[in-house]
Structure formats: structure tokens, C-alpha cells
mmCIF file of C-alpha atoms in Angstrom:
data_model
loop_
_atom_site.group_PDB
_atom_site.id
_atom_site.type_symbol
_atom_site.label_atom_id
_atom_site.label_comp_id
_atom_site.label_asym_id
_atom_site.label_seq_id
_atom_site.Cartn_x
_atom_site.Cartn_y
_atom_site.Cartn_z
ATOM 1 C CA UNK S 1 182.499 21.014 151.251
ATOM 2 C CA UNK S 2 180.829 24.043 149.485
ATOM 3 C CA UNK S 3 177.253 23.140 150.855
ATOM 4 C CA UNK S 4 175.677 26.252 148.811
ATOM 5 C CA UNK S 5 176.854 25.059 145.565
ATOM 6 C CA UNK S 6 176.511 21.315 146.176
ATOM 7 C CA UNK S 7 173.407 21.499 147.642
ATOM 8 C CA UNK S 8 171.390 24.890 147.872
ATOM 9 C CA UNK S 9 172.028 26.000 143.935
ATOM 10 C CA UNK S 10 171.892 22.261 142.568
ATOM 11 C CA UNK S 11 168.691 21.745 144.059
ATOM 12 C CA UNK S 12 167.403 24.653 142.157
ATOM 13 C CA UNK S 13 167.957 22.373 139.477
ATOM 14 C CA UNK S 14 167.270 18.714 140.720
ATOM 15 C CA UNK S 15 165.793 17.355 144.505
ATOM 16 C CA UNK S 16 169.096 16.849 146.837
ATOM 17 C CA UNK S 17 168.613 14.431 149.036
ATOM 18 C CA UNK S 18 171.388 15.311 152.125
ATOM 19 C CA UNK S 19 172.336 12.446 154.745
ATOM 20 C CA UNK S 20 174.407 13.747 157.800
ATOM 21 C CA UNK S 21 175.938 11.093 159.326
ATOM 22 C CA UNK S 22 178.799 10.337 161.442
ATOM 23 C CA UNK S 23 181.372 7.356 161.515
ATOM 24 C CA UNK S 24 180.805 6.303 164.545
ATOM 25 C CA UNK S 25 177.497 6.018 163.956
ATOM 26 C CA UNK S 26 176.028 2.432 163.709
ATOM 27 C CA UNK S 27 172.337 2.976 162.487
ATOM 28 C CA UNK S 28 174.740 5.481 159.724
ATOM 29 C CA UNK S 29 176.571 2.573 158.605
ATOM 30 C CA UNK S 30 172.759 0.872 157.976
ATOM 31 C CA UNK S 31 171.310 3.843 156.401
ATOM 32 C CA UNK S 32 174.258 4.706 154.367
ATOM 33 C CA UNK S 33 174.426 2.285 151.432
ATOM 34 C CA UNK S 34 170.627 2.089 151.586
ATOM 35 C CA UNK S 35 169.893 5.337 150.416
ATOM 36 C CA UNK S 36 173.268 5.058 148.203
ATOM 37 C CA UNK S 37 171.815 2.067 146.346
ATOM 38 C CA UNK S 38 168.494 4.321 145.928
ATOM 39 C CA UNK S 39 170.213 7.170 144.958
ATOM 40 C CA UNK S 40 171.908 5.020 141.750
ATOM 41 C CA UNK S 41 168.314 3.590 140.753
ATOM 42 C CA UNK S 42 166.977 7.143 140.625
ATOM 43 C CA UNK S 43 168.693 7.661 137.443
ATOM 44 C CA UNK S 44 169.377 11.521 137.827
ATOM 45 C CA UNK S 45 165.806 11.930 139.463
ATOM 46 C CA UNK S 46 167.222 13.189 142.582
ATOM 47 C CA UNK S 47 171.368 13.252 143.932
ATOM 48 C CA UNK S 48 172.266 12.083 146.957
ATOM 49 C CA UNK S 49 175.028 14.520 149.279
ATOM 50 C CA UNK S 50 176.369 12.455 152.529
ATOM 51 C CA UNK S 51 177.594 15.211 154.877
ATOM 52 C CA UNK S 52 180.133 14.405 157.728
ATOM 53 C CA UNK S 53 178.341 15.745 160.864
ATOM 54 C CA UNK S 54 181.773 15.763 162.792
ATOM 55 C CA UNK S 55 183.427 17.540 160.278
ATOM 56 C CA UNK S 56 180.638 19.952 159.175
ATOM 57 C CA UNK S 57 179.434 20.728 162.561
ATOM 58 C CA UNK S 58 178.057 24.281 161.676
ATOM 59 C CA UNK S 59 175.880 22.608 158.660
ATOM 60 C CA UNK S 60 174.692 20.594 161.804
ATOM 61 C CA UNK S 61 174.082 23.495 163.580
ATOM 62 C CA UNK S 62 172.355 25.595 160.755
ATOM 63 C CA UNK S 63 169.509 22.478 160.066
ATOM 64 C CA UNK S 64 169.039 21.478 163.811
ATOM 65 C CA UNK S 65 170.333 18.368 163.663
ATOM 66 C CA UNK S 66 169.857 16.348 167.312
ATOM 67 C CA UNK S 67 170.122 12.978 166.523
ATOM 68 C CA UNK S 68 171.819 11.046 163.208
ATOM 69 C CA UNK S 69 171.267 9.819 160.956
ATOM 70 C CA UNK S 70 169.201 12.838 159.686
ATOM 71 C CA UNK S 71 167.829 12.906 156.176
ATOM 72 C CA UNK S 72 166.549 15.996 154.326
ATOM 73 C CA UNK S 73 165.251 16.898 151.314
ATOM 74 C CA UNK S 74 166.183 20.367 149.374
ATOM 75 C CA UNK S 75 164.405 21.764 146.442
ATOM 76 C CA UNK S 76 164.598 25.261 145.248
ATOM 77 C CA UNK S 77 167.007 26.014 147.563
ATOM 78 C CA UNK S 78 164.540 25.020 150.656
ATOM 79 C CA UNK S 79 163.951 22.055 153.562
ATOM 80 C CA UNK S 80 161.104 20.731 152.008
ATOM 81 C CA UNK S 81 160.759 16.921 153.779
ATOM 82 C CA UNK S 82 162.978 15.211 156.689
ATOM 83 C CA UNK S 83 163.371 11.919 158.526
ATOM 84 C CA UNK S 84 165.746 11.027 161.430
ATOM 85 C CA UNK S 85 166.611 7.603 162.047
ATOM 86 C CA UNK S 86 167.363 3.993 159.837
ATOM 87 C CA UNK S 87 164.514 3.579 158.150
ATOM 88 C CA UNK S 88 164.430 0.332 155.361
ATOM 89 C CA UNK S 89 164.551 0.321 151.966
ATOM 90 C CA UNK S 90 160.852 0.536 151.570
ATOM 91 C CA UNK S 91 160.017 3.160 154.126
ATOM 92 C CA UNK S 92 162.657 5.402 152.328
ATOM 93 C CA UNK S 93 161.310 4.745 149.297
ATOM 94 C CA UNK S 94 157.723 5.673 150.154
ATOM 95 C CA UNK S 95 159.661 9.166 151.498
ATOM 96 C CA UNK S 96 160.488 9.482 148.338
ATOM 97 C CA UNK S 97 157.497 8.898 146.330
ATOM 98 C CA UNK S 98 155.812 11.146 148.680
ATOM 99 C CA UNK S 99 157.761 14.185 148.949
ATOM 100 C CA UNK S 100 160.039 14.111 145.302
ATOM 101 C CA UNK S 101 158.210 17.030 143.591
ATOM 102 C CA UNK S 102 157.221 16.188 139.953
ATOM 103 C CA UNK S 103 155.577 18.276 136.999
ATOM 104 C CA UNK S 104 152.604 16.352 137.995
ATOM 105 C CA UNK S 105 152.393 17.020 141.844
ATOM 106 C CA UNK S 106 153.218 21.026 140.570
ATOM 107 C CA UNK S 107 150.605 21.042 138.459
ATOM 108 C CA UNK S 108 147.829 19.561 140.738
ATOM 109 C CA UNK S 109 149.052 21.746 143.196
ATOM 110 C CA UNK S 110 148.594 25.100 141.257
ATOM 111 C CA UNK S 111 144.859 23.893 140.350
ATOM 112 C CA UNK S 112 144.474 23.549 143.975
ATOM 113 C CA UNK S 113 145.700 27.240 144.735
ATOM 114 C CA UNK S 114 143.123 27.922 142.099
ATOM 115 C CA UNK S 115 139.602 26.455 143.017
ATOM 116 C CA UNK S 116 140.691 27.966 146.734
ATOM 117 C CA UNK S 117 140.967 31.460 144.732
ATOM 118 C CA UNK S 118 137.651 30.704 143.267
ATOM 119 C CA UNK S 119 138.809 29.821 139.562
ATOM 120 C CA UNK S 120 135.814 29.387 137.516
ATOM 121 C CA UNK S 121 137.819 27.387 135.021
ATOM 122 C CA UNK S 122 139.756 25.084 137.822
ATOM 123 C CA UNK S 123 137.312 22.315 138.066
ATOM 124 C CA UNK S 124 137.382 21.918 134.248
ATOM 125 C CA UNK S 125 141.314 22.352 134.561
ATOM 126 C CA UNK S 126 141.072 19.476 137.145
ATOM 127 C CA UNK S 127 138.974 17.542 135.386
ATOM 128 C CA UNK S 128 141.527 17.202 132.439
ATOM 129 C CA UNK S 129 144.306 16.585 134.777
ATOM 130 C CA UNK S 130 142.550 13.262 135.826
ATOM 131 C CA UNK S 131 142.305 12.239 131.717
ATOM 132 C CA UNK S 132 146.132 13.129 131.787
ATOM 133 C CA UNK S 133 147.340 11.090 134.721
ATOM 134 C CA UNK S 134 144.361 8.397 135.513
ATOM 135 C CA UNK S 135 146.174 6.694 138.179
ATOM 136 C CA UNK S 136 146.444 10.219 140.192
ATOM 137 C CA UNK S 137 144.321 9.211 143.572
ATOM 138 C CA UNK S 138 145.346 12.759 144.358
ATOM 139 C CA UNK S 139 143.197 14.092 141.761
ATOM 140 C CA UNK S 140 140.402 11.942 142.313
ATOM 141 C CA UNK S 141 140.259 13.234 146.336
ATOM 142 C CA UNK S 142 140.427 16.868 145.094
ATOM 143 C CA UNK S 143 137.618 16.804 142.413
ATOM 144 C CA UNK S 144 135.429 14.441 145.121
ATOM 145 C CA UNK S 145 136.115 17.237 147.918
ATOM 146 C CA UNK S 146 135.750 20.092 145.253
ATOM 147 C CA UNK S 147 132.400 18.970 144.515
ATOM 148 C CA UNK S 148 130.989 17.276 147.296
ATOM 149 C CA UNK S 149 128.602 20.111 148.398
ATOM 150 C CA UNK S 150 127.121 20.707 145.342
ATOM 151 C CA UNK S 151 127.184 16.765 143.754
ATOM 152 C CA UNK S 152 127.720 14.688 146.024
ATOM 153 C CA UNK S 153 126.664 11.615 144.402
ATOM 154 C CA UNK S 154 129.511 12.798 142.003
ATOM 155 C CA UNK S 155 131.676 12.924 144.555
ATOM 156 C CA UNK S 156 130.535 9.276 145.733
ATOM 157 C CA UNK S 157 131.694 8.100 142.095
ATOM 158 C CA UNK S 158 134.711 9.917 141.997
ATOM 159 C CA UNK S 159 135.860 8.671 145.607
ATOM 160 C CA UNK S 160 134.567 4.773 144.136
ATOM 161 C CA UNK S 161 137.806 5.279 141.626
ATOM 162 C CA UNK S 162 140.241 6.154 144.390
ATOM 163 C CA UNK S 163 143.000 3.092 144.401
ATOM 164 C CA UNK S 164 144.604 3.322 147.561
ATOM 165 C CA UNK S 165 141.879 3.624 149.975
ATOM 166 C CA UNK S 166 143.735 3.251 153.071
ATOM 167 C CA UNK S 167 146.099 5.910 152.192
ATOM 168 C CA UNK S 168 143.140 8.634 152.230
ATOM 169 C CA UNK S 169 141.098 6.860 154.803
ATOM 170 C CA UNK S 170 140.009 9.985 156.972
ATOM 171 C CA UNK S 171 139.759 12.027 153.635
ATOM 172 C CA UNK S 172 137.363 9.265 152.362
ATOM 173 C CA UNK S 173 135.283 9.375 155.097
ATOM 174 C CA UNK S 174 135.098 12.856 156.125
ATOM 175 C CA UNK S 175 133.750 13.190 151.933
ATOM 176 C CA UNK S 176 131.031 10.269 152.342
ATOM 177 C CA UNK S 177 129.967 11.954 155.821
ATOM 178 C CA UNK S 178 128.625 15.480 154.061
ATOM 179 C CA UNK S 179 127.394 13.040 150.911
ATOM 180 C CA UNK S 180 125.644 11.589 153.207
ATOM 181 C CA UNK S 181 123.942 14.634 155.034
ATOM 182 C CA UNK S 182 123.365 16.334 151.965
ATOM 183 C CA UNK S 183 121.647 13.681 150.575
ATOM 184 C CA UNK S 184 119.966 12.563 153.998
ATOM 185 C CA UNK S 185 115.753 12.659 153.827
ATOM 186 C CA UNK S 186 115.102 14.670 156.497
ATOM 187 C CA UNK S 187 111.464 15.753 157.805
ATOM 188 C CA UNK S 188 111.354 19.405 158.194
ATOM 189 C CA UNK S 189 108.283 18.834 160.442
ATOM 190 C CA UNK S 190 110.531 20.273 163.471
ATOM 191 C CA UNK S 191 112.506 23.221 164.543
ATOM 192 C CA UNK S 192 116.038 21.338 163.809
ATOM 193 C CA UNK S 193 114.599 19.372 160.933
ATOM 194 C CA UNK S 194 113.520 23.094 159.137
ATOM 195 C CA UNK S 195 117.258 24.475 159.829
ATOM 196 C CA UNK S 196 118.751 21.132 158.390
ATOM 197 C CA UNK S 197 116.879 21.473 155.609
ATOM 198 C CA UNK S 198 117.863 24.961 155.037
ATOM 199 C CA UNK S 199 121.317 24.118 155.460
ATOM 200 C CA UNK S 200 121.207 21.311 152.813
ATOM 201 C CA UNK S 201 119.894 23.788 150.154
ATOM 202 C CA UNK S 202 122.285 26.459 151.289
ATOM 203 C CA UNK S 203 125.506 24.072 150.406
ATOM 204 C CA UNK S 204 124.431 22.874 147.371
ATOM 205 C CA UNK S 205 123.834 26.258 145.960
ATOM 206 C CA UNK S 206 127.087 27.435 146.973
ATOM 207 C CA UNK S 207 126.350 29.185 150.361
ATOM 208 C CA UNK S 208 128.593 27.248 152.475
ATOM 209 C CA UNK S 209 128.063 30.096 154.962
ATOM 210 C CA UNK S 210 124.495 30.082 155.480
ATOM 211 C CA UNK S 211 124.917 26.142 155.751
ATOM 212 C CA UNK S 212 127.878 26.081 158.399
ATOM 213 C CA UNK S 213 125.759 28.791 160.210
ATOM 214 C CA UNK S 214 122.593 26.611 160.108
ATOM 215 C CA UNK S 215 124.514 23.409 161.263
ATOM 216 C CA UNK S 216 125.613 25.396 164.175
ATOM 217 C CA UNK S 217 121.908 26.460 165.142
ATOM 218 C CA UNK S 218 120.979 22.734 164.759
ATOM 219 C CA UNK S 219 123.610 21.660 166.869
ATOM 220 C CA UNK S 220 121.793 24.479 169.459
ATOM 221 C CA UNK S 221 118.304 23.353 168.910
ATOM 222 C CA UNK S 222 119.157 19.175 169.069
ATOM 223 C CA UNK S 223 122.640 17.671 168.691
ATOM 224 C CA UNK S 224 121.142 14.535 168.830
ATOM 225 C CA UNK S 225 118.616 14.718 166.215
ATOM 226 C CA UNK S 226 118.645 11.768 163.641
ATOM 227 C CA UNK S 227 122.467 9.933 165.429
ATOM 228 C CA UNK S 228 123.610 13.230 165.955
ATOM 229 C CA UNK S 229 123.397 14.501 162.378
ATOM 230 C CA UNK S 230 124.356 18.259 162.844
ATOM 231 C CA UNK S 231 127.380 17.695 164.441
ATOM 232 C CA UNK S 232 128.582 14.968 162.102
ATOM 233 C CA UNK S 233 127.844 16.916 159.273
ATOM 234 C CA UNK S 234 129.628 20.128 160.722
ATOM 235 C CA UNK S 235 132.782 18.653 161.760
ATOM 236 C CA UNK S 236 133.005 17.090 158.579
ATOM 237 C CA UNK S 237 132.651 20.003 156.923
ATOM 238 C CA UNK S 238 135.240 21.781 158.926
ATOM 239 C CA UNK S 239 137.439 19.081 158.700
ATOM 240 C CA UNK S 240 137.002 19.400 154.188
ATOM 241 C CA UNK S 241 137.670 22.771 154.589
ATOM 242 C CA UNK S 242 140.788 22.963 156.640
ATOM 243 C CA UNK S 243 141.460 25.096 159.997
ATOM 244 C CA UNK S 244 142.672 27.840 157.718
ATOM 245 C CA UNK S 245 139.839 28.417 155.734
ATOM 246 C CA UNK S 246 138.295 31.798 156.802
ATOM 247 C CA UNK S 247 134.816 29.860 157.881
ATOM 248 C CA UNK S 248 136.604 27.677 160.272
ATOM 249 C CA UNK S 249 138.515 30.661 161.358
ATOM 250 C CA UNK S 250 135.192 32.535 162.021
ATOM 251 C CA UNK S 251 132.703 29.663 163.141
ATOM 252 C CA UNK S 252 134.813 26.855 164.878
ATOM 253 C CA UNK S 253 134.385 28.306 168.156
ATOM 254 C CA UNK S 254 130.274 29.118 167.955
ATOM 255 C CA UNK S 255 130.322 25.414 166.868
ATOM 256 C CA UNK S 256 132.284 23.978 170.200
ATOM 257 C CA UNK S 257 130.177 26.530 172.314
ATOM 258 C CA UNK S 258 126.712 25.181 170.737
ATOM 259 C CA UNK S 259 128.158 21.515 171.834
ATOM 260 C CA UNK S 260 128.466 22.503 175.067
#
């Protein structure tokens, strides 16, 4: 088979959804007319390639296949999702909803590359992508972790709208845990209670910072303090930013030092 035309340029076109198998196989033989009969409902949404692992054993080679059958998804000429094994109907079908790109999972994702770039007009951009596509939970958890630090009772009201709550569990909670230090009464009477404080103020006018660094002296002064407030609300902020954000980069490790 001419893998590069049948499946590298066509999927610069359309998703290709490649399934090496052999025929020997016996979880194959399950598989096969699985993904066969999803590949006809699709209607053109995405084609289906079945590649002969014995007889294509380079292709094998080149995608590090171990174990068959092996499932993966090209688009744009690129791996972009996989699965090994015989997975049912409705497993295979939630692969698909998840990783099939779409104009609207593009178009969320470029406003995400754009409030992480600092976009002034992203929020707004995001804000009319949720009018456009109302049942996008995707959207909703972006705006409620876009905003959380400045509105979080926004961002409470935002997450309320969110459908499939199990699918975004951690996400959910992670969001309602800095809500709910940002909007926790604390007495500033003490040493810790004066750098919470601080730190409150500091996020919600966009110093995120000043507020990591005055979670982290917190944590230094009393960990403990009010169910171990400091620390919640730090790891949930690290964990809304991501471990590639340059303030996790730079402050993850003074945090895990101050717990210890």
C-alpha cells in the first residue's frame, strides 16, 4: 500500500483513522468490523485504513507497534491519538469524540493559545464562543479557570453550567478550591493571616506572582492555619496553572521546601 498517499496526505485533508492488525489475530477479528461499522456511520467525518501488520512490517516498525490491534489517529500528516487493544463500540466511540479535531475544538484551542499570550480581547473572544456552541463544557472550564482569580464567584456560576461534571472532576475542584480561598474571611490579626490577606488582594488584581509568593511564606509561617489553607490554596493554584507555566517552573520547589 502507498501509506503516504493513503494516509499521511489524505489526512491533511480528513482524520485517518489506521488499524494494524494481523489475521491471526483474535481480539483483530473483534475490533475489525467494530471500527468498520463506525467508520460507515461517520459519513466522510473521518476514513478508516486497516493495515496488514504481517505484510507491512516496516509501517509496524516506523509507529512502534508492540502489541495488535493498534489504533491511531493521523491528522495533518501527524500521530495525534492511539489505543492498543479491543476496545467496544462505546469506548471507541468516546476515542473518537475526544480526539476527532473539529472547527470547534480548533477554535477553542487558538483562544486558549491566546489568553496564555495575554490577549486582551480573548476573554471577550471566549465569551462569544460559549453563545456559539452552549453545550461546549470545554468552554465553560476555560472561562471558569480564566477568571477564577479575579471573579471567582463568576467562576462558581460558570462551573454551575458545566454538564458533565464527572468528566472535569479534578478541574472542578481544583477551580472551587482558589474560589474558595479567595473568597475565604480571613482575620489578618496574625503573621500568616496578614500574608493571606495580601495574597488574596494580590490575585485578584492580577499579581499572581506576589500571591503564589505570599502562599509560599504562609505555608513557612503556619501550614496549618485555618485546615491548612495555604497549602490548599497553592497547590490548587499550581495545579490551574499547569507545570509549564513559568511560575510553577520558578516557585514549585520553594513551595515543597516550605512544606517540609
Amino acid at each position: 500500500m502507498d501509506f503516504d498517499k493513503e494516509v499521511i496526505a489524505k489526512s491533511k485533508n480528513v482524520p485517518v483513522v489506521v488499524d494494524f492488525w494481523a489475521p491471526w489475530c483474535g481480539p483483530c477479528q473483534f475490533l475489525g468490523p467494530i471500527i468498520e461499522e463506525l467508520a460507515g456511520e461517520a459519513n466522510g467525518a473521518w476514513e478508516l485504513v486497516k493495515v496488514n501488520s504481517d505484510e507491512n512490517q516496516h509501517l509496524s516498525a516506523a509507529y512502534g507497534i508492540k502489541g495488535i490491534p493498534a489504533v491511531k489517529m493521523f491528522h495533518k500528516g501527524e500521530v495525534v491519538a492511539e489505543f492498543t487493544g479491543a476496545l467496544p463500540k462505546h469506548e471507541i466511540q468516546k476515542w473518537l469524540d475526544q480526539y476527532l479535531p473539529s472547527e470547534e475544538k480548533e477554535l477553542l484551542s487558538q483562544i486558549e493559545q491566546k489568553l496564555i499570550a495575554g490577549d486582551e480581547n480573548a476573554l471577550g473572544e471566549l465569551e462569544s464562543f460559549i453563545i456559539d456552541y452552549p453545550a461546549s463544557d470545554e468552554g465553560r472550564m476555560l472561562m471558569a479557570s480564566s477568571i477564577v482569580l479575579q471573579d471567582p464567584s463568576t467562576a462558581r456560576e460558570v462551573l454551575l453550567k458545566v454538564v458533565n461534571r464527572n468528566k472535569f472532576f479534578e478541574d472542578i475542584q481544583r477551580i472551587e478550591e482558589m474560589a474558595d480561598f479567595l473568597e475565604a474571611d480571613i482575620s489578618v490579626d496574625s503573621a500568616v493571616g496578614k500574608k493571606l490577606g495580601a495574597a488574596q488582594e494580590a490575585f485578584k488584581n492580577n499579581d499572581p506572582e506576589s500571591g503564589i509568593s505570599l502562599l509560599i511564606e504562609a505555608v513557612t509561617i503556619d501550614k496549618a492555619f485555618m485546615e491548612e489553607l495555604p497549602r490548599r490554596a497553592a497547590v490548587a493554584f499550581f495545579q490551574l496553572i499547569g507545570a509549564q507555566n513559568e511560575l510553577t517552573k520558578k516557585y514549585r520547589r520553594r513551595f515543597d521546601m516550605a512544606l517540609y
